[in-house]
PDB file of C-alpha atoms in Angstrom:
ATOM      1  CA  MET A  25       0.142   0.006  -0.215  1.00 74.00           C
ATOM      2  CA  VAL A  26       1.389   3.561  -1.093  1.00 89.00           C
ATOM      3  CA  PRO A  27       0.719   6.057   1.765  1.00 94.00           C
ATOM      4  CA  LEU A  28      -1.034   9.367   1.131  1.00 97.00           C
ATOM      5  CA  THR A  29       1.641  11.947   1.751  1.00 97.00           C
ATOM      6  CA  LEU A  30       0.485  14.775   4.258  1.00 98.00           C
ATOM      7  CA  ALA A  31       2.290  18.031   4.337  1.00 98.00           C
ATOM      8  CA  LEU A  32       1.942  19.793   7.728  1.00 96.00           C
ATOM      9  CA  PRO A  33       3.258  23.312   8.700  1.00 96.00           C
ATOM     10  CA  LYS A  34       5.748  23.287  11.466  1.00 92.00           C
ATOM     11  CA  GLY A  35       4.622  25.119  14.794  1.00 87.00           C
ATOM     12  CA  ARG A  36       1.403  25.515  16.612  1.00 86.00           C
ATOM     13  CA  MET A  37      -0.840  24.309  13.732  1.00 93.00           C
ATOM     14  CA  GLN A  38       1.461  21.292  13.534  1.00 93.00           C
ATOM     15  CA  ASP A  39      -0.016  20.172  16.790  1.00 92.00           C
ATOM     16  CA  ASP A  40      -3.477  20.760  16.438  1.00 95.00           C
ATOM     17  CA  ALA A  41      -3.160  18.897  12.613  1.00 96.00           C
ATOM     18  CA  LEU A  42      -1.905  15.750  14.461  1.00 94.00           C
ATOM     19  CA  ASP A  43      -4.068  15.945  17.176  1.00 94.00           C
ATOM     20  CA  LEU A  44      -6.949  15.984  14.597  1.00 96.00           C
ATOM     21  CA  ILE A  45      -5.310  13.279  12.646  1.00 95.00           C
ATOM     22  CA  ARG A  46      -4.865  10.951  15.768  1.00 94.00           C
ATOM     23  CA  ALA A  47      -8.680  11.931  16.744  1.00 96.00           C
ATOM     24  CA  ILE A  48      -9.789   9.534  13.366  1.00 96.00           C
ATOM     25  CA  GLY A  49      -7.518   6.661  14.297  1.00 93.00           C
ATOM     26  CA  TYR A  50      -4.329   7.511  13.161  1.00 93.00           C
ATOM     27  CA  ARG A  51      -1.369   6.494  15.684  1.00 91.00           C
ATOM     28  CA  VAL A  52       1.426   9.180  15.486  1.00 87.00           C
ATOM     29  CA  ASP A  53       3.804   9.104  18.431  1.00 79.00           C
ATOM     30  CA  GLU A  54       5.379  12.804  18.665  1.00 73.00           C
ATOM     31  CA  SER A  55       8.071  11.506  21.033  1.00 70.00           C
ATOM     32  CA  THR A  56       9.512   9.586  18.063  1.00 67.00           C
ATOM     33  CA  ILE A  57       9.643  12.508  15.395  1.00 74.00           C
ATOM     34  CA  GLY A  58      12.265  14.357  17.010  1.00 69.00           C
ATOM     35  CA  ARG A  59      14.099  16.521  14.290  1.00 77.00           C
ATOM     36  CA  ARG A  60      12.763  14.115  11.473  1.00 84.00           C
ATOM     37  CA  LEU A  61      11.118  16.123   8.439  1.00 90.00           C
ATOM     38  CA  ILE A  62       9.367  12.857   7.008  1.00 91.00           C
ATOM     39  CA  PHE A  63       7.897  10.281   9.068  1.00 90.00           C
ATOM     40  CA  PRO A  64       4.822   7.685   9.076  1.00 89.00           C
ATOM     41  CA  ASP A  65       2.096   6.789  11.143  1.00 90.00           C
ATOM     42  CA  GLU A  66       2.216   3.477  12.911  1.00 88.00           C
ATOM     43  CA  SER A  67      -0.152   1.894  10.097  1.00 89.00           C
ATOM     44  CA  GLY A  68       1.615   3.291   7.151  1.00 89.00           C
ATOM     45  CA  ALA A  69      -1.170   4.512   5.679  1.00 92.00           C
ATOM     46  CA  LEU A  70      -0.076   8.128   6.052  1.00 95.00           C
ATOM     47  CA  ARG A  71       3.304   9.731   5.738  1.00 95.00           C
ATOM     48  CA  PHE A  72       3.973  13.327   6.788  1.00 95.00           C
ATOM     49  CA  ILE A  73       5.919  15.784   5.580  1.00 95.00           C
ATOM     50  CA  LEU A  74       6.859  18.816   7.902  1.00 94.00           C
ATOM     51  CA  ALA A  75       7.779  22.153   6.379  1.00 96.00           C
ATOM     52  CA  LYS A  76       7.467  25.854   6.706  1.00 95.00           C
ATOM     53  CA  PRO A  77       3.830  26.986   6.477  1.00 95.00           C
ATOM     54  CA  THR A  78       4.528  29.095   3.201  1.00 95.00           C
ATOM     55  CA  ASP A  79       6.112  26.001   1.470  1.00 97.00           C
ATOM     56  CA  VAL A  80       3.190  23.580   2.318  1.00 98.00           C
ATOM     57  CA  PRO A  81       1.029  24.987  -0.937  1.00 98.00           C
ATOM     58  CA  ILE A  82       4.105  24.265  -2.966  1.00 98.00           C
ATOM     59  CA  TYR A  83       4.870  20.673  -1.973  1.00 98.00           C
ATOM     60  CA  VAL A  84       0.885  20.232  -2.521  1.00 98.00           C
ATOM     61  CA  GLU A  85       0.680  21.963  -5.855  1.00 98.00           C
ATOM     62  CA  TYR A  86       3.717  20.126  -7.330  1.00 98.00           C
ATOM     63  CA  GLY A  87       2.926  16.798  -6.169  1.00 97.00           C
ATOM     64  CA  ALA A  88       5.614  16.259  -3.548  1.00 97.00           C
ATOM     65  CA  ALA A  89       2.693  15.961  -1.250  1.00 98.00           C
ATOM     66  CA  ASP A  90      -0.965  14.519  -2.160  1.00 98.00           C
ATOM     67  CA  LEU A  91      -2.471  16.766   0.838  1.00 98.00           C
ATOM     68  CA  GLY A  92      -1.571  19.552   3.068  1.00 98.00           C
ATOM     69  CA  VAL A  93      -2.634  21.577   5.885  1.00 98.00           C
ATOM     70  CA  VAL A  94      -2.189  25.559   5.704  1.00 98.00           C
ATOM     71  CA  GLY A  95      -3.705  28.852   6.710  1.00 97.00           C
ATOM     72  CA  GLU A  96      -6.250  30.536   4.594  1.00 97.00           C
ATOM     73  CA  ASP A  97      -4.031  33.657   4.973  1.00 96.00           C
ATOM     74  CA  THR A  98      -0.700  31.737   3.449  1.00 96.00           C
ATOM     75  CA  LEU A  99      -2.925  30.156   0.720  1.00 97.00           C
ATOM     76  CA  ARG A 100      -4.295  33.373  -0.316  1.00 97.00           C
ATOM     77  CA  GLU A 101      -1.115  35.024  -0.390  1.00 97.00           C
ATOM     78  CA  CYS A 102       0.726  32.495  -2.412  1.00 95.00           C
ATOM     79  CA  GLY A 103      -2.300  31.896  -4.891  1.00 92.00           C
ATOM     80  CA  ARG A 104      -1.006  28.172  -5.693  1.00 94.00           C
ATOM     81  CA  GLU A 105      -3.511  25.981  -7.601  1.00 95.00           C
ATOM     82  CA  VAL A 106      -4.985  23.463  -4.956  1.00 98.00           C
ATOM     83  CA  TYR A 107      -8.253  21.762  -4.488  1.00 97.00           C
ATOM     84  CA  GLU A 108      -9.513  23.147  -1.051  1.00 97.00           C
ATOM     85  CA  PRO A 109     -12.239  20.849   0.115  1.00 97.00           C
ATOM     86  CA  LEU A 110     -12.304  21.069   4.090  1.00 97.00           C
ATOM     87  CA  ALA A 111     -11.889  24.033   6.569  1.00 97.00           C
ATOM     88  CA  LEU A 112     -10.405  22.244   9.671  1.00 97.00           C
ATOM     89  CA  GLY A 113     -11.585  24.883  12.402  1.00 94.00           C
ATOM     90  CA  PHE A 114      -8.183  25.508  13.963  1.00 95.00           C
ATOM     91  CA  GLY A 115      -5.761  28.129  13.699  1.00 94.00           C
ATOM     92  CA  ARG A 116      -8.164  30.791  13.734  1.00 94.00           C
ATOM     93  CA  CYS A 117      -7.049  34.696  13.518  1.00 94.00           C
ATOM     94  CA  ARG A 118      -7.566  37.629  10.978  1.00 95.00           C
ATOM     95  CA  LEU A 119      -5.384  39.247   8.937  1.00 97.00           C
ATOM     96  CA  ALA A 120      -5.791  43.140   9.762  1.00 96.00           C
ATOM     97  CA  LEU A 121      -4.794  46.340   9.016  1.00 96.00           C
ATOM     98  CA  ALA A 122      -3.055  48.134  12.055  1.00 96.00           C
ATOM     99  CA  GLY A 123      -1.312  51.316  12.633  1.00 94.00           C
ATOM    100  CA  PRO A 124      -0.954  54.146  15.404  1.00 93.00           C
ATOM    101  CA  PRO A 125      -4.393  55.382  17.204  1.00 93.00           C
ATOM    102  CA  SER A 126      -3.829  58.564  15.426  1.00 89.00           C
ATOM    103  CA  ALA A 127      -4.454  56.699  12.184  1.00 87.00           C
ATOM    104  CA  ARG A 128      -8.086  56.093  13.084  1.00 88.00           C
ATOM    105  CA  GLY A 129     -10.545  58.073  11.096  1.00 79.00           C
ATOM    106  CA  ARG A 130      -7.776  58.814   8.457  1.00 78.00           C
ATOM    107  CA  ASN A 131      -9.066  59.164   4.621  1.00 79.00           C
ATOM    108  CA  LEU A 132      -6.257  57.027   3.216  1.00 78.00           C
ATOM    109  CA  ARG A 133      -7.635  58.035  -0.327  1.00 78.00           C
ATOM    110  CA  ARG A 134      -6.833  61.645  -0.013  1.00 76.00           C
ATOM    111  CA  GLU A 135      -3.206  60.768   0.995  1.00 74.00           C
ATOM    112  CA  SER A 136      -0.569  60.192  -1.197  1.00 75.00           C
ATOM    113  CA  GLY A 137       2.656  58.008  -0.590  1.00 82.00           C
ATOM    114  CA  VAL A 138       0.986  55.658   2.250  1.00 91.00           C
ATOM    115  CA  ARG A 139       3.748  53.057   3.175  1.00 95.00           C
ATOM    116  CA  VAL A 140       2.210  49.749   4.498  1.00 97.00           C
ATOM    117  CA  ALA A 141       4.429  47.199   6.072  1.00 97.00           C
ATOM    118  CA  SER A 142       3.644  43.347   5.900  1.00 97.00           C
ATOM    119  CA  LYS A 143       4.723  39.683   5.349  1.00 96.00           C
ATOM    120  CA  TYR A 144       1.438  39.595   3.123  1.00 97.00           C
ATOM    121  CA  PRO A 145       2.671  41.946   0.392  1.00 97.00           C
ATOM    122  CA  ASN A 146       0.186  40.346  -2.300  1.00 97.00           C
ATOM    123  CA  LEU A 147      -3.101  40.515   0.173  1.00 97.00           C
ATOM    124  CA  THR A 148      -1.953  43.866   1.091  1.00 97.00           C
ATOM    125  CA  ARG A 149      -1.685  45.045  -2.314  1.00 96.00           C
ATOM    126  CA  GLN A 150      -5.049  43.635  -3.416  1.00 96.00           C
ATOM    127  CA  TYR A 151      -6.631  45.032  -0.318  1.00 95.00           C
ATOM    128  CA  PHE A 152      -5.513  48.753  -1.365  1.00 93.00           C
ATOM    129  CA  GLN A 153      -6.296  48.282  -5.009  1.00 92.00           C
ATOM    130  CA  GLY A 154      -9.783  46.970  -4.271  1.00 92.00           C
ATOM    131  CA  LEU A 155      -9.958  50.649  -2.178  1.00 89.00           C
ATOM    132  CA  GLY A 156      -8.585  52.585  -4.833  1.00 89.00           C
ATOM    133  CA  ILE A 157      -5.784  53.682  -2.938  1.00 89.00           C
ATOM    134  CA  ALA A 158      -2.108  53.769  -4.509  1.00 87.00           C
ATOM    135  CA  ALA A 159      -0.203  52.522  -1.370  1.00 92.00           C
ATOM    136  CA  GLU A 160       3.563  51.702  -1.193  1.00 94.00           C
ATOM    137  CA  VAL A 161       3.702  47.765   0.104  1.00 96.00           C
ATOM    138  CA  ILE A 162       7.154  47.221   1.825  1.00 97.00           C
ATOM    139  CA  PRO A 163       7.685  43.337   2.246  1.00 96.00           C
ATOM    140  CA  LEU A 164       9.425  42.272   5.806  1.00 95.00           C
ATOM    141  CA  SER A 165       9.880  38.773   6.833  1.00 91.00           C
ATOM    142  CA  GLY A 166      10.352  39.861  10.774  1.00 88.00           C
ATOM    143  CA  SER A 167       8.319  41.843  13.313  1.00 90.00           C
ATOM    144  CA  VAL A 168       6.319  44.183  11.273  1.00 93.00           C
ATOM    145  CA  GLU A 169       5.437  46.010  14.244  1.00 92.00           C
ATOM    146  CA  LEU A 170       8.540  47.643  13.951  1.00 92.00           C
ATOM    147  CA  GLY A 171       7.734  49.332  10.700  1.00 93.00           C
ATOM    148  CA  PRO A 172       5.528  52.259  12.155  1.00 92.00           C
ATOM    149  CA  ALA A 173       7.763  52.430  15.197  1.00 89.00           C
ATOM    150  CA  VAL A 174      11.090  53.399  13.239  1.00 92.00           C
ATOM    151  CA  GLY A 175       9.297  55.325  10.571  1.00 92.00           C
ATOM    152  CA  LEU A 176       9.840  52.823   7.851  1.00 95.00           C
ATOM    153  CA  ALA A 177       5.923  52.618   7.418  1.00 95.00           C
ATOM    154  CA  ASP A 178       2.561  54.570   8.179  1.00 93.00           C
ATOM    155  CA  LEU A 179       0.466  51.389   8.422  1.00 95.00           C
ATOM    156  CA  LEU A 180       1.104  47.578   8.705  1.00 96.00           C
ATOM    157  CA  VAL A 181      -0.876  44.462   7.753  1.00 97.00           C
ATOM    158  CA  ASP A 182      -0.580  41.397   9.728  1.00 95.00           C
ATOM    159  CA  LEU A 183      -2.055  38.478  11.585  1.00 94.00           C
ATOM    160  CA  VAL A 184      -3.992  39.092  14.716  1.00 92.00           C
ATOM    161  CA  GLU A 185      -5.387  36.742  17.456  1.00 86.00           C
ATOM    162  CA  SER A 186      -5.531  38.582  20.949  1.00 82.00           C
ATOM    163  CA  GLY A 187      -3.982  41.926  19.534  1.00 81.00           C
ATOM    164  CA  ARG A 188      -1.590  41.813  22.321  1.00 87.00           C
ATOM    165  CA  THR A 189       1.549  42.645  20.394  1.00 88.00           C
ATOM    166  CA  LEU A 190      -0.228  45.332  18.688  1.00 91.00           C
ATOM    167  CA  ARG A 191      -0.943  46.935  22.150  1.00 92.00           C
ATOM    168  CA  GLU A 192       2.374  46.296  23.375  1.00 91.00           C
ATOM    169  CA  ASN A 193       3.644  48.224  20.422  1.00 90.00           C
ATOM    170  CA  GLY A 194       1.374  51.336  20.924  1.00 92.00           C
ATOM    171  CA  LEU A 195      -0.627  50.141  17.720  1.00 94.00           C
ATOM    172  CA  VAL A 196      -4.540  49.403  17.082  1.00 95.00           C
ATOM    173  CA  VAL A 197      -6.378  47.702  14.858  1.00 95.00           C
ATOM    174  CA  LEU A 198      -8.087  49.761  12.175  1.00 94.00           C
ATOM    175  CA  GLU A 199      -9.704  47.159   9.624  1.00 93.00           C
ATOM    176  CA  THR A 200     -10.231  43.337   9.262  1.00 95.00           C
ATOM    177  CA  ILE A 201      -8.976  42.470   5.952  1.00 96.00           C
ATOM    178  CA  MET A 202      -9.844  38.574   6.180  1.00 97.00           C
ATOM    179  CA  GLU A 203     -10.743  35.829   8.507  1.00 96.00           C
ATOM    180  CA  SER A 204      -8.513  33.022   8.474  1.00 97.00           C
ATOM    181  CA  GLN A 205      -8.382  29.085   9.833  1.00 97.00           C
ATOM    182  CA  ALA A 206      -6.598  26.380   8.949  1.00 98.00           C
ATOM    183  CA  VAL A 207      -7.932  24.382   5.718  1.00 98.00           C
ATOM    184  CA  LEU A 208      -6.817  20.736   4.295  1.00 98.00           C
ATOM    185  CA  ILE A 209      -5.799  21.103   0.478  1.00 98.00           C
ATOM    186  CA  VAL A 210      -5.188  18.524  -2.118  1.00 98.00           C
ATOM    187  CA  ASN A 211      -3.125  18.108  -5.092  1.00 98.00           C
ATOM    188  CA  HIS A 212      -5.353  17.833  -8.299  1.00 97.00           C
ATOM    189  CA  ALA A 213      -3.671  15.236  -9.765  1.00 98.00           C
ATOM    190  CA  SER A 214      -3.810  12.891  -6.616  1.00 97.00           C
ATOM    191  CA  HIS A 215      -7.412  13.915  -6.065  1.00 97.00           C
ATOM    192  CA  LYS A 216      -8.253  12.232  -9.339  1.00 97.00           C
ATOM    193  CA  LEU A 217      -5.755   9.266  -9.338  1.00 96.00           C
ATOM    194  CA  ARG A 218      -6.419   8.515  -5.495  1.00 96.00           C
ATOM    195  CA  PHE A 219      -9.843   9.482  -5.248  1.00 97.00           C
ATOM    196  CA  GLY A 220     -11.233   6.761  -2.860  1.00 96.00           C
ATOM    197  CA  ALA A 221      -8.228   6.802  -0.188  1.00 96.00           C
ATOM    198  CA  ILE A 222      -8.429  10.678  -0.232  1.00 97.00           C
ATOM    199  CA  GLN A 223     -12.429  10.787  -0.192  1.00 97.00           C
ATOM    200  CA  ASP A 224     -12.050   8.513   2.703  1.00 96.00           C
ATOM    201  CA  LEU A 225      -9.463  10.870   4.485  1.00 97.00           C
ATOM    202  CA  ILE A 226     -11.974  13.955   3.715  1.00 97.00           C
ATOM    203  CA  GLY A 227     -15.131  12.347   5.040  1.00 97.00           C
ATOM    204  CA  ARG A 228     -13.468  11.294   8.391  1.00 97.00           C
ATOM    205  CA  LEU A 229     -11.896  14.440   9.212  1.00 97.00           C
ATOM    206  CA  ALA A 230     -15.339  16.252   8.420  1.00 97.00           C
ATOM    207  CA  ALA A 231     -17.010  13.771  10.786  1.00 97.00           C
ATOM    208  CA  GLU A 232     -14.586  14.304  13.694  1.00 97.00           C
ATOM    209  CA  LEU A 233     -15.187  17.923  12.796  1.00 97.00           C
ATOM    210  CA  ALA A 234     -18.744  17.926  13.316  1.00 96.00           C
ATOM    211  CA  ARG A 235     -18.549  15.592  16.304  1.00 95.00           C
ATOM    212  CA  ARG A 236     -16.344  18.624  17.723  1.00 93.00           C
ATOM    213  CA  GLU A 237     -18.769  21.244  16.885  1.00 93.00           C
ATOM    214  CA  GLU A 238     -21.608  19.469  18.329  1.00 92.00           C
ATOM    215  CA  ALA A 239     -19.809  18.709  21.622  1.00 91.00           C
ATOM    216  CA  ALA A 240     -19.006  22.441  21.511  1.00 89.00           C
ATOM    217  CA  ARG A 241     -22.808  23.537  21.129  1.00 91.00           C
ATOM    218  CA  ALA A 242     -23.589  20.859  23.993  1.00 91.00           C
ATOM    219  CA  ARG A 243     -20.984  22.858  26.436  1.00 90.00           C
ATOM    220  CA  GLU A 244     -22.526  25.844  25.427  1.00 85.00           C
ATOM    221  CA  ALA A 245     -26.009  24.906  26.371  1.00 86.00           C
ATOM    222  CA  VAL A 246     -25.056  23.474  29.541  1.00 88.00           C
ATOM    223  CA  ARG A 247     -23.226  26.938  30.130  1.00 82.00           C
ATOM    224  CA  ALA A 248     -26.453  28.828  29.597  1.00 76.00           C
TER     225      ALA A 248
END
């Protein structure tokens, strides 16, 4: 049996994804992973690749992995050609425009030379183009909060969860550009050639997500 290959993003989303995989019956012992970048589940039905989040859609598009788990923000930013059958419910956050409190209420359409720092230059350009604003987008790969702090940029676009990092740097959310969560992606050729195995995996994941959602609703009902 040739295993399905699933690309996972390193970091917190990796842990959530493996937790979901275990919940549908696959056995993966994280203590045996160590520094390994490729490893199987105990049954041999799945093989995992650990990659940088931005690389996951590339592995899937080019067929090095049959499936992958990636944040919607990363997927929209890179624009790769993959099938996207299922939202996974974890890794929730939002991509937001942020800046100093003085930026609230500013009419950016009337300003020229607005500079925006972001790890998401494509989504940032799309956002400002949609508003009809000619903004200069400055790509950064590190802490984008530094941009406004040192005068490199007027505003920033970045992922926001609690907003704590922004507040600690004297910044506020101005607009939400998009909501994001982890999604399952599939290589187009794999979806055709290994349709049965992939649909079985998708179905099991969907059933587990529905079970979790029902359990969450039941807990909320008890609290009410």
